[in-house]
Amino acid sequence: MTTTGKQIFTTLESDGTLTVEVATSETPEPKGNQVLVKMEAAPINPSDLALLFGQADLDNADYSEGKIVAKMPEPFNSGSKGRHGQRMPVGNEGAGEVIATGDSDAAKALMGKRVSCVPGTAYAEYAIADANMCLPLGDISSKDGASAFVNPMTALGFVETAKMEGFKAIVHTAAASNLGQMLVRICQEDEMELVNIVRRQEQVDVLKGLGAKHIVNSSDDDFMKQLRNAIDETDAFIGFDPIGGGKAVDNAFKAMEQVAVGKMPEYSRYGSNQQKKMYIYGRLDLSPTVLTPSYGFGWTLSGWLLFPFMQSAGKETVARMRKRVLENLTTTFKSEYTKEVTLEGMLEKDAVLQYRQMRTGEKYLVTPHG
Amino acid sequence: MTTTGKQIFTTLESDGTLTVEVATSETPEPKGNQVLVKMEAAPINPSDLALLFGQADLDNADYSEGKIVAKMPEPFNSGSKGRHGQRMPVGNEGAGEVIATGDSDAAKALMGKRVSCVPGTAYAEYAIADANMCLPLGDISSKDGASAFVNPMTALGFVETAKMEGFKAIVHTAAASNLGQMLVRICQEDEMELVNIVRRQEQVDVLKGLGAKHIVNSSDDDFMKQLRNAIDETDAFIGFDPIGGGKAVDNAFKAMEQVAVGKMPEYSRYGSNQQKKMYIYGRLDLSPTVLTPSYGFGWTLSGWLLFPFMQSAGKETVARMRKRVLENLTTTFKSEYTKEVTLEGMLEKDAVLQYRQMRTGEKYLVTPHG
């Protein structure tokens, strides 16, 4: 027996026409380790936006009730060839009530419970999720449990990565985001030093309010000096950057190298021996990443994604991380939302143009059942 | 007892004045594991040029007998703060005759022998070298033994790196260089596939003459298509780049990802799961490295330097590599030189302006004793 409900789909045609719409869909019966979740809340994360809209021209799109038709400009349309013609569900994560299950013990144990889940189809009234990826929320509301996966596991993943690679301090750019605030709290708990780079005074104040020790404002004239000082005090030679484009990574490498060279007893044409690592985990800025030849050859820049990280970290580490998230969901891993929208409300022009900016502190929550 | 001889020094003052000159210097008696080498031949490698001249304005320098005085422009002068006021010897490697030794067995065993060595002061009539880094040349001439370290060990190091990281094919840019030609021969011997990227038809011809199978000309209109095809045929998802600046790395990542995506059964917003690796091992182009957001997050870009590689590879691997170089110095690891110059000749304007271009197939050999 299938369950009928509303769901958001995004479809890009080869001519560059992008259609995002609320449609009626049939969710199949859960099998084996699957559960059927009545979705109550789902956050709009940057990774969701990439699939939902990509680089489509949303200022000049056609908006009607529960439907957007927009144009995807080049080179992004050609670059998305792989999805041409495919009608794709959206929504990485969310929370809701388990109303049916497959016949595995893990699935059956969740019957009737409120859970956070990672269905990949969360912008829907009903979604099929893997029982192993569900966290039973107990007394915690679906709203508080909606973002229990992407941001918490990513922020924890940074600290795990830094520890695995032998670093004792981290640089984080765009550090005042929901994820950045979580990272501040995690690092305080784990006694990992953290250099927070932000670009506005309000963001400095937000992080100060959380007790962050090292906050650097990239809009200040002496930004690079501030950054060098913070790295010098903390030995932060690993960093995570959600911006991607421009000089965010370059600035971090430069400051790291200048600090390291300052500690060398003699000149080397090859630069310092200090290994410098940066990870790009998002693309808030789609312009090219620019790396200047000013920090020798002792550096590594890599992409960072949650699922490959989880695979390489192994089951035990991931289970430990998940447990920590669940136990601290309303404190360390708390998310804040600016606004709640229904599935239809999510596709209204005003809402779209606001949440698509991905501005710090402006996060939307989708409530599929209103 | 010290030995008196001529030697080249490079000195950068804080005001940006660079002086490179042939001077008389006293070489101390070799101690312990050291040997004193009468230098007969030393190559001018890109890594030597970086220390010798950096980005100094050599077109408008003052040239006199055995002396150059030039200006180091900004931002390179400030960027070289670490060497301001230091009179530095130059010349990574070379070959010559051991005329005195320290008292270790390894050192004494080399007495009277012709060796290749890595003194770091090779542009000199006499140099102190570490016996452990010397290769006894036997019948091989000093000219043939002069480049037994930097290029051979670097080219071998690429193949070792690729093997250690589980790759079975390599992309190499600027592939017609001395080092690139060695890499072609090594890869043939090791059955490692190699995608050679060059930028001129003559270079295509040179590599064809060596029996290279996959040669891609970046000046051709269908360069990216050629590159994709070569990667598709070889599975070359690791690459080495001596250019650094511009889009050489970006093009390789793009082509690798397009090949990998073409082999995926379904679309993923995160790109392929194929790990893509590029190493920058030189900076022939000092403009910034440009990375576009067109290959997901499954990539790593790193600097690559010989000494850190050797440290991480361990003594046994390095000993095996050194043995292989010595046994094949006039075949696999042969270097070609355009011209021989004395220490004074090395500082003449015509010579400087030519070898400083680091053009493919134009390599100079310094013969300190004429």
XYZ file of C-alpha atoms in Angstrom:
740
model
C 0.000 0.000 0.000
C 1.453 3.386 -0.962
C 0.958 6.657 0.911
C -0.130 9.719 -1.038
C 1.246 13.151 -0.177
C 2.768 16.341 -1.437
C 6.436 16.511 -2.335
C 8.842 18.995 -3.929
C 10.660 18.000 -7.127
C 13.294 19.838 -9.156
C 13.763 19.141 -12.864
C 16.344 20.667 -15.203
C 15.758 20.209 -18.932
C 18.642 20.206 -21.387
C 17.497 23.598 -22.753
C 18.181 25.111 -19.305
C 14.565 25.276 -18.097
C 14.428 24.539 -14.370
C 11.067 23.597 -12.852
C 10.692 23.329 -9.099
C 7.222 22.332 -7.957
C 5.052 20.843 -5.271
C 3.503 17.676 -6.728
C 1.481 14.755 -5.465
C 3.556 11.627 -5.092
C 3.102 8.051 -3.939
C 5.489 6.871 -1.243
C 5.907 3.075 -1.310
C 5.566 0.814 1.711
C 8.776 0.649 3.819
C 10.731 -2.606 3.417
C 13.434 -4.291 5.503
C 15.356 -1.624 7.339
C 13.228 1.249 6.026
C 10.762 3.383 7.947
C 8.002 5.660 6.651
C 8.213 9.095 8.278
C 5.456 11.693 8.396
C 7.756 14.697 7.922
C 7.148 17.536 10.350
C 10.207 19.738 9.889
C 13.123 19.986 7.446
C 15.836 22.680 7.253
C 16.984 24.363 4.040
C 20.755 23.835 3.998
C 23.207 25.192 1.405
C 23.676 21.652 0.091
C 19.906 21.428 -0.519
C 19.913 24.741 -2.365
C 22.601 23.515 -4.747
C 20.308 20.762 -5.988
C 17.037 22.684 -5.669
C 18.004 25.732 -7.733
C 21.698 25.531 -8.673
C 22.633 28.827 -10.318
C 19.163 29.411 -11.850
C 18.044 33.015 -12.408
C 15.426 33.264 -9.662
C 15.003 37.035 -9.888
C 13.405 36.664 -13.308
C 11.629 33.354 -12.843
C 7.893 32.630 -13.203
C 6.324 32.085 -9.800
C 2.871 30.516 -9.457
C 1.162 28.600 -6.616
C 3.612 25.818 -5.648
C 5.689 26.195 -8.808
C 8.755 28.029 -10.098
C 9.999 27.972 -13.681
C 13.440 29.541 -14.127
C 16.338 29.617 -16.560
C 19.676 28.017 -15.729
C 22.424 30.162 -17.284
C 25.581 28.837 -18.901
C 28.064 27.431 -18.090
C 25.991 25.997 -15.226
C 23.417 24.357 -17.475
C 26.042 22.441 -19.456
C 27.845 21.697 -16.214
C 24.677 20.015 -14.901
C 24.328 17.685 -17.879
C 24.176 14.702 -15.549
C 20.775 15.757 -14.193
C 19.122 16.853 -17.437
C 15.607 15.472 -17.728
C 15.632 13.858 -14.273
C 12.837 14.771 -11.848
C 14.673 14.848 -8.554
C 13.404 14.820 -4.957
C 15.114 17.241 -2.542
C 15.755 17.715 1.180
C 18.649 15.959 2.870
C 17.351 15.792 6.404
C 14.438 16.462 8.693
C 12.348 15.063 11.520
C 8.898 13.546 11.949
C 6.937 10.576 13.209
C 7.483 6.981 12.102
C 4.071 5.733 10.916
C 5.077 2.445 9.273
C 8.193 0.265 9.176
C 9.879 -2.555 7.331
C 10.294 -5.884 9.077
C 13.843 -5.507 10.457
C 14.148 -5.220 14.234
C 15.872 -1.847 13.963
C 12.995 -0.511 11.861
C 10.221 -1.983 14.006
C 11.778 -0.508 17.161
C 11.119 2.983 15.774
C 7.360 2.530 15.186
C 5.355 5.474 16.505
C 8.467 7.391 17.562
C 9.523 10.866 16.591
C 12.903 10.650 14.813
C 15.428 12.768 13.020
C 16.226 11.212 9.638
C 18.230 11.638 6.421
C 15.879 10.592 3.609
C 17.174 12.848 0.819
C 13.485 13.481 0.078
C 12.674 15.547 3.166
C 10.689 18.295 1.427
C 7.614 16.091 1.428
C 4.704 15.089 3.616
C 5.990 11.510 3.716
C 9.472 10.102 3.271
C 11.204 6.738 3.356
C 14.292 6.715 5.570
C 16.958 4.201 6.630
C 16.381 3.108 10.240
C 20.162 3.083 10.873
C 20.342 6.775 10.078
C 17.374 7.691 12.332
C 17.828 9.134 15.813
C 14.806 8.669 18.144
C 14.118 12.149 19.531
C 12.252 11.283 22.746
C 11.024 14.543 24.264
C 12.783 16.708 21.714
C 10.463 18.434 19.196
C 10.694 17.784 15.466
C 11.739 21.388 15.024
C 14.665 20.924 17.405
C 15.507 17.584 15.814
C 15.231 18.640 12.175
C 18.907 19.570 11.761
C 20.426 16.710 13.723
C 22.539 15.403 10.899
C 24.185 17.695 8.331
C 25.485 20.565 10.457
C 26.199 18.662 13.695
C 28.001 15.793 11.976
C 29.915 18.193 9.721
C 31.077 20.363 12.621
C 32.014 17.278 14.642
C 33.674 15.872 11.527
C 36.001 18.883 11.348
C 37.183 18.310 14.904
C 37.585 14.571 14.238
C 39.552 15.334 11.062
C 41.837 17.768 12.878
C 42.480 15.251 15.659
C 43.128 12.384 13.222
C 45.670 14.504 11.380
C 47.437 15.546 14.556
C 46.416 19.208 14.776
C 45.392 20.910 18.002
C 43.770 24.045 16.595
C 41.477 24.876 13.664
C 40.864 27.886 11.414
C 37.228 28.319 10.344
C 36.013 30.840 7.767
C 32.449 32.213 7.589
C 32.557 31.236 11.240
C 29.323 32.847 12.472
C 27.036 30.424 10.602
C 24.802 27.919 12.406
C 27.523 25.355 11.778
C 30.213 27.778 12.916
C 28.438 28.388 16.198
C 28.200 24.649 16.789
C 31.906 24.374 16.062
C 32.647 27.037 18.700
C 30.761 24.999 21.298
C 32.317 21.666 20.260
C 35.830 23.112 20.365
C 35.180 24.540 23.836
C 34.080 21.100 25.029
C 37.030 19.347 23.382
C 39.697 21.909 24.307
C 40.489 22.353 20.627
C 41.585 25.922 19.873
C 39.564 27.670 17.143
C 40.368 30.726 15.019
C 37.052 32.173 13.803
C 37.143 34.346 10.677
C 34.034 36.497 10.090
C 33.417 39.587 8.010
C 31.136 41.819 10.061
C 31.227 43.309 13.550
C 27.777 41.821 14.409
C 29.251 38.396 13.723
C 32.193 39.156 15.993
C 29.652 40.012 18.679
C 27.636 36.823 18.150
C 30.729 34.662 18.572
C 31.969 36.695 21.529
C 28.591 36.034 23.123
C 29.329 32.310 22.796
C 32.663 32.775 24.537
C 34.825 32.331 21.409
C 38.399 33.399 22.169
C 39.936 34.033 18.743
C 37.759 36.058 16.382
C 39.218 37.781 13.333
C 37.249 40.242 11.192
C 38.246 40.112 7.519
C 36.775 43.595 6.967
C 39.303 45.183 9.324
C 42.338 46.919 7.834
C 44.711 44.833 9.908
C 42.922 41.559 9.107
C 46.058 39.667 8.071
C 47.881 40.798 11.196
C 44.948 39.699 13.371
C 44.933 36.356 11.593
C 48.678 35.823 12.001
C 48.461 36.663 15.688
C 45.587 34.234 16.230
C 47.428 31.443 14.375
C 50.613 32.214 16.274
C 48.780 31.894 19.595
C 46.947 28.689 18.691
C 49.136 26.817 16.147
C 46.096 26.474 13.893
C 47.596 24.947 10.747
C 44.430 23.209 9.550
C 41.317 25.006 8.376
C 37.833 24.553 6.950
C 36.258 26.925 4.463
C 32.652 26.967 3.136
C 33.292 29.929 0.802
C 35.454 28.193 -1.801
C 35.862 31.086 -4.223
C 38.280 33.993 -3.956
C 41.115 34.353 -1.473
C 39.720 32.886 1.749
C 41.951 29.812 1.497
C 44.905 31.803 0.180
C 44.778 34.202 3.124
C 44.747 31.320 5.576
C 47.723 29.585 3.920
C 49.638 32.869 3.758
C 49.105 33.657 7.420
C 49.968 30.080 8.449
C 53.206 30.168 6.463
C 54.217 33.595 7.742
C 53.745 32.387 11.297
C 55.720 29.198 10.595
C 58.564 31.032 8.830
C 58.782 33.449 11.752
C 59.611 30.498 13.964
C 62.356 29.086 11.698
C 65.977 29.485 12.744
C 67.218 30.029 9.178
C 66.021 30.883 5.667
C 64.931 28.126 3.304
C 64.116 28.785 -0.324
C 61.408 26.133 -0.037
C 59.555 27.816 2.820
C 58.743 26.281 6.169
C 58.454 22.585 6.984
C 55.122 23.218 8.688
C 52.409 21.244 6.904
C 49.434 23.499 6.186
C 46.020 22.018 5.376
C 42.835 23.629 4.196
C 39.537 21.937 3.333
C 36.838 23.515 1.176
C 33.462 22.143 2.297
C 31.097 24.510 0.504
C 30.857 26.962 -2.353
C 29.124 30.073 -1.011
C 31.274 31.927 -3.576
C 31.275 30.295 -7.004
C 34.158 32.362 -8.364
C 37.456 30.477 -8.758
C 39.634 29.638 -5.776
C 42.830 31.678 -6.118
C 46.116 30.375 -4.728
C 49.138 32.682 -4.894
C 52.700 31.340 -4.867
C 53.508 32.708 -1.420
C 53.637 29.749 0.940
C 56.097 27.300 -0.544
C 55.159 23.701 -1.219
C 54.187 22.421 2.226
C 50.438 22.741 1.867
C 47.443 20.636 0.914
C 44.026 21.828 -0.188
C 41.216 19.334 -0.411
C 37.470 19.126 -0.775
C 35.635 17.902 2.346
C 32.268 16.181 2.248
C 30.404 14.531 5.083
C 29.621 11.139 3.518
C 33.141 10.328 2.301
C 34.445 11.488 5.691
C 32.033 9.140 7.505
C 33.122 6.260 5.304
C 36.790 6.857 6.011
C 36.215 7.458 9.738
C 34.525 4.093 10.205
C 31.385 2.869 11.969
C 32.596 3.189 15.550
C 33.634 6.798 15.208
C 30.383 7.664 13.442
C 28.302 5.921 16.122
C 30.144 7.856 18.830
C 29.530 11.118 16.958
C 25.819 10.358 16.481
C 25.394 9.568 20.164
C 27.023 12.836 21.135
C 24.706 14.766 18.792
C 21.580 13.120 20.183
C 22.599 13.759 23.781
C 23.277 17.453 23.127
C 20.739 18.335 20.466
C 19.184 21.281 22.284
C 22.490 22.652 23.589
C 25.776 22.123 21.693
C 24.043 21.212 18.440
C 21.092 23.577 18.592
C 20.017 25.209 15.306
C 18.166 28.519 15.021
C 15.629 29.343 12.302
C 14.465 32.719 11.024
C 11.215 31.518 9.573
C 8.987 28.502 9.024
C 7.371 27.863 5.642
C 5.055 25.218 4.181
C 6.017 23.329 0.996
C 4.119 25.916 -1.053
C 5.480 28.790 1.038
C 8.986 27.539 0.349
C 8.432 28.255 -3.372
C 7.112 31.813 -2.952
C 9.279 34.507 -4.484
C 9.967 36.539 -1.318
C 10.980 33.458 0.617
C 13.141 32.045 -2.176
C 15.011 35.291 -2.749
C 15.699 35.602 0.956
C 16.830 32.112 1.939
C 18.782 31.643 -1.240
C 21.219 34.342 -0.138
C 22.373 31.917 2.576
C 23.050 34.869 4.860
C 24.463 34.159 8.279
C 21.673 33.741 10.833
C 18.893 33.491 8.229
C 17.895 29.865 8.028
C 14.483 28.566 6.969
C 12.629 25.553 8.301
C 10.104 23.739 6.106
C 7.031 22.294 7.854
C 5.413 20.026 5.236
C 2.228 19.529 7.254
C 1.897 23.242 7.977
C 93.630 23.184 6.523
C 91.124 24.987 4.322
C 90.966 24.834 0.527
C 90.759 28.096 -1.405
C 88.645 28.365 -4.533
C 86.048 30.321 -6.425
C 82.378 30.096 -5.516
C 79.125 31.819 -6.472
C 77.127 33.641 -3.802
C 73.768 35.402 -3.988
C 72.867 38.193 -1.560
C 69.595 40.109 -1.327
C 69.616 43.304 0.722
C 66.471 44.608 2.396
C 66.321 47.498 -0.113
C 65.854 44.954 -2.925
C 69.424 45.009 -4.275
C 70.430 41.529 -5.412
C 74.132 40.800 -5.897
C 75.222 37.533 -7.488
C 78.979 37.146 -7.771
C 81.925 34.827 -8.117
C 84.037 35.243 -4.978
C 87.005 33.522 -3.390
C 86.030 31.323 -0.503
C 87.670 29.003 1.971
C 86.255 25.500 2.160
C 86.941 23.869 5.545
C 88.450 20.428 6.023
C 85.848 17.637 5.732
C 84.849 16.092 9.087
C 83.188 12.812 10.070
C 80.926 11.767 7.224
C 81.865 14.689 4.982
C 83.900 14.604 1.783
C 85.616 17.455 -0.066
C 84.708 17.381 -3.765
C 86.556 19.144 -6.547
C 83.449 20.126 -8.523
C 83.643 19.360 -12.236
C 80.028 19.793 -13.378
C 76.781 21.155 -11.926
C 73.423 21.650 -13.696
C 71.300 24.797 -13.427
C 67.897 23.526 -12.294
C 64.734 25.625 -11.823
C 65.088 25.153 -8.061
C 68.594 26.685 -8.245
C 67.310 29.637 -10.250
C 64.707 30.430 -7.597
C 67.455 31.035 -5.031
C 70.041 32.483 -7.432
C 67.879 35.234 -8.931
C 64.297 34.905 -7.678
C 62.179 37.423 -9.606
C 65.007 39.962 -9.987
C 64.945 42.274 -13.026
C 67.807 40.740 -15.003
C 67.091 42.613 -18.222
C 68.078 45.883 -16.575
C 70.806 44.613 -14.256
C 74.464 45.724 -14.126
C 76.709 43.013 -15.508
C 80.467 43.061 -14.908
C 83.116 40.310 -14.875
C 81.806 37.633 -12.502
C 79.165 39.903 -10.986
C 75.527 40.894 -11.428
C 73.727 43.615 -9.488
C 69.958 43.651 -10.034
C 66.777 44.957 -8.441
C 64.239 42.620 -6.857
C 60.766 44.068 -7.512
C 57.891 44.012 -5.048
C 56.090 42.003 -3.766
C 58.964 39.548 -4.241
C 61.472 41.539 -2.205
C 59.207 41.724 0.840
C 58.292 38.090 0.284
C 61.992 37.182 0.559
C 62.472 38.900 3.909
C 63.873 35.698 5.374
C 67.019 35.940 3.230
C 67.682 39.674 3.510
C 71.337 40.365 4.224
C 72.370 36.706 3.993
C 75.193 35.785 1.586
C 74.013 32.446 0.286
C 75.841 29.677 -1.588
C 73.969 28.092 -4.511
C 73.887 24.879 -6.557
C 71.942 21.886 -5.319
C 73.835 19.123 -7.061
C 76.805 18.254 -9.219
C 79.663 15.831 -9.720
C 83.402 15.840 -9.205
C 86.348 14.100 -7.592
C 86.677 13.422 -3.868
C 90.037 14.918 -2.819
C 89.751 14.711 0.971
C 87.438 13.001 3.432
C 86.356 12.955 7.061
C 87.220 9.977 9.186
C 84.028 7.905 8.833
C 84.313 4.665 6.857
C 81.676 5.806 4.374
C 83.617 8.992 3.707
C 87.034 7.327 3.461
C 85.702 4.738 0.997
C 85.064 7.550 -1.494
C 88.630 8.969 -1.484
C 89.892 9.597 -5.015
C 86.599 8.579 -6.613
C 84.425 10.566 -8.971
C 80.990 11.022 -7.358
C 77.685 12.726 -7.890
C 76.780 14.770 -4.810
C 74.204 17.145 -3.320
C 76.227 19.819 -1.515
C 73.867 22.792 -1.926
C 77.039 24.766 -2.780
C 77.744 23.154 -6.153
C 78.528 26.368 -8.075
C 82.047 26.350 -6.704
C 85.469 24.888 -7.384
C 85.314 22.968 -4.098
C 82.362 21.773 -2.065
C 81.722 19.835 1.135
C 79.199 17.001 0.646
C 77.580 14.297 2.781
C 79.056 10.880 1.928
C 75.635 9.237 2.336
C 74.255 11.382 -0.471
C 77.189 10.658 -2.840
C 76.967 8.119 -5.652
C 80.347 6.772 -6.867
C 80.243 7.214 -10.648
C 82.824 4.611 -11.726
C 83.295 4.986 -15.493
C 80.575 7.580 -15.856
C 81.803 11.107 -16.559
C 81.125 14.003 -14.208
C 79.026 15.570 -16.951
C 76.820 12.481 -17.142
C 76.716 12.240 -13.359
C 76.027 15.902 -12.607
C 72.228 15.593 -12.577
C 71.970 12.278 -10.744
C 69.857 13.576 -7.927
C 67.199 16.270 -8.412
C 65.528 15.238 -11.664
C 65.968 11.439 -11.412
C 64.793 11.229 -7.804
C 61.905 13.612 -8.484
C 60.694 11.657 -11.516
C 61.061 8.369 -9.635
C 59.350 10.012 -6.662
C 56.271 10.719 -8.773
C 55.958 7.074 -9.727
C 56.528 5.988 -6.115
C 53.906 8.489 -4.927
C 51.366 7.262 -7.484
C 51.994 3.640 -6.491
C 51.782 4.366 -2.748
C 48.446 6.102 -3.270
C 47.038 3.273 -5.364
C 46.984 4.887 -8.805
C 48.005 3.099 -11.986
C 48.408 6.062 -14.309
C 49.794 9.600 -14.061
C 49.093 12.959 -15.716
C 52.205 15.114 -16.227
C 52.160 18.734 -17.415
C 55.084 20.479 -19.141
C 55.925 16.897 -19.999
C 58.720 17.435 -22.546
C 61.230 18.696 -19.980
C 64.369 16.761 -19.065
C 62.451 15.464 -16.069
C 59.422 14.699 -18.228
C 61.498 12.617 -20.607
C 62.892 10.643 -17.683
C 59.364 10.105 -16.452
C 58.365 8.697 -19.855
C 61.188 6.146 -19.653
C 60.501 5.236 -16.006
C 56.800 4.731 -16.688
C 57.603 2.493 -19.657
C 59.851 0.359 -17.452
C 57.291 0.221 -14.633
C 54.218 -0.298 -16.810
C 52.684 2.830 -15.320
C 50.498 4.644 -17.864
C 51.406 8.292 -18.462
C 49.388 11.145 -19.962
C 51.864 13.764 -21.227
C 50.602 17.331 -21.602
C 52.792 19.620 -23.737
C 52.108 22.880 -25.533
C 53.981 22.672 -28.830
C 54.091 20.274 -31.741
C 57.906 19.886 -31.475
C 57.392 18.646 -27.945
C 54.804 16.159 -29.148
C 57.424 14.925 -31.602
C 60.150 14.642 -28.946
C 57.939 12.500 -26.730
C 56.711 10.425 -29.661
C 60.358 9.746 -30.440
C 60.691 8.276 -26.941
C 57.724 6.014 -27.563
C 55.263 7.904 -25.332
C 51.725 6.656 -25.988
C 49.488 9.413 -24.637
C 50.526 12.916 -25.670
C 48.120 15.844 -25.458
C 48.884 19.275 -26.930
C 47.335 22.103 -24.906
C 47.583 24.426 -27.919
C 45.168 22.306 -29.947
C 41.540 23.445 -30.211
C 40.296 20.103 -28.961
C 42.792 19.965 -26.079
C 40.207 19.191 -23.405
C 38.722 16.422 -25.518
C 42.178 14.916 -26.116
C 42.851 15.110 -22.396
C 39.555 13.449 -21.461
C 40.180 10.658 -23.946
C 43.678 10.025 -22.616
C 42.435 9.950 -19.012
C 39.558 7.709 -20.003
C 41.950 5.229 -21.612
C 44.444 5.229 -18.748
C 42.483 6.034 -15.547
C 45.036 8.718 -14.733
C 43.507 10.373 -11.677
C 46.776 11.615 -10.168
C 48.965 14.269 -11.730
C 52.124 16.327 -11.280
C 52.485 19.917 -12.422
C 55.618 22.118 -12.486
C 53.741 25.159 -13.836
C 51.739 26.076 -10.739
C 50.106 29.246 -12.017
C 47.031 29.521 -14.228
C 44.714 26.696 -15.211
C 47.009 23.688 -15.701
C 45.766 22.004 -12.526
C 42.182 23.115 -13.097
C 42.116 21.586 -16.574
C 43.416 18.284 -15.244
C 40.833 18.144 -12.436
C 38.053 19.073 -14.871
C 38.970 16.396 -17.359
C 39.394 13.778 -14.601
C 35.971 14.595 -13.155
C 34.253 14.605 -16.538
C 35.669 11.161 -17.260
C 34.612 9.889 -13.815
C 31.096 11.352 -14.090
C 30.707 9.751 -17.503
C 31.182 6.370 -15.837
C 28.592 6.971 -13.061
C 25.242 5.191 -13.258
C 23.297 8.150 -11.829
C 23.575 11.865 -11.133
C 24.981 13.094 -7.825
C 24.917 16.746 -6.847
C 28.280 16.165 -5.163
C 30.031 14.941 -8.294
C 31.830 11.637 -8.689
C 33.317 9.505 -5.917
C 36.566 9.262 -7.863
C 39.364 10.780 -5.793
C 41.378 13.180 -7.934
C 44.875 14.267 -6.905
C 47.212 16.875 -8.277
C 50.640 17.879 -7.018
C 52.349 21.185 -7.833
C 56.116 20.626 -7.778
C 57.325 23.844 -9.399
C 56.344 27.389 -10.224
C 57.291 28.001 -13.852
C 54.293 30.358 -13.865
C 54.163 32.660 -10.840
C 50.606 33.828 -11.476
C 47.977 32.447 -9.077
C 46.700 28.895 -9.370
C 43.048 29.102 -10.411
C 40.579 26.413 -9.347
C 37.043 26.626 -10.727
C 34.083 25.024 -8.948
C 33.562 22.378 -11.588
C 34.711 19.088 -10.110
C 32.829 18.641 -6.872
C 34.635 18.027 -3.610
C 36.524 14.793 -4.319
C 39.908 16.326 -5.064
C 43.162 17.149 -3.340
C 45.841 19.584 -4.444
C 49.160 19.569 -2.695
C 52.677 20.889 -3.019
C 55.314 18.224 -3.747
C 58.965 18.570 -2.818
C 61.695 15.966 -3.047
C 63.130 16.162 0.481
C 59.834 15.866 2.382
C 58.876 13.035 0.013
C 62.131 11.200 0.756
C 61.550 11.612 4.480
C 58.055 10.189 4.273
C 59.077 7.382 1.890
C 61.712 6.075 4.290
C 65.341 4.955 3.971
C 64.736 1.640 2.235
C 62.663 3.121 -0.558
C 65.161 5.942 -1.043
C 68.097 3.491 -1.162
C 66.262 1.413 -3.788
C 65.585 4.551 -5.836
C 69.207 5.745 -5.599
C 70.492 2.338 -6.722
C 68.178 2.382 -9.710
C 69.386 5.857 -10.697
C 73.061 4.887 -10.478
C 72.547 1.732 -12.548
C 70.736 3.630 -15.298
C 72.378 7.026 -15.276
C 73.313 7.110 -18.941
C 70.044 5.597 -20.175
C 66.772 6.071 -18.242
C 68.087 9.007 -16.228
C 70.208 10.706 -18.872
C 70.167 14.520 -18.924
C 70.918 16.673 -21.969
C 72.599 20.071 -21.864
C 72.482 22.903 -24.387
C 75.618 24.595 -23.223
C 78.517 24.473 -20.772
C 79.638 27.591 -18.908
C 82.316 28.442 -16.340
C 81.405 30.142 -13.041
C 82.091 33.531 -14.653
C 80.338 32.509 -17.874
C 77.276 31.585 -15.864
C 76.935 35.255 -14.838
C 77.228 36.724 -18.348
C 74.148 38.551 -19.582
C 73.478 36.438 -22.690
C 73.740 33.200 -20.755
C 71.622 34.415 -17.841
C 68.834 35.707 -20.057
C 68.730 32.432 -21.928
C 68.853 29.817 -19.171
C 66.593 31.836 -16.922
C 63.709 31.276 -19.335
C 63.774 27.594 -18.319
C 62.708 26.637 -21.817
C 62.162 23.005 -22.573
C 65.346 21.415 -23.891
C 67.587 24.367 -22.937
C 69.548 23.333 -19.896
C 72.955 24.704 -18.871
C 75.812 22.852 -17.234
C 78.322 24.723 -15.073
C 81.934 23.509 -15.178
C 83.654 25.285 -12.265
C 87.136 24.271 -13.375
C 86.473 25.257 -16.973
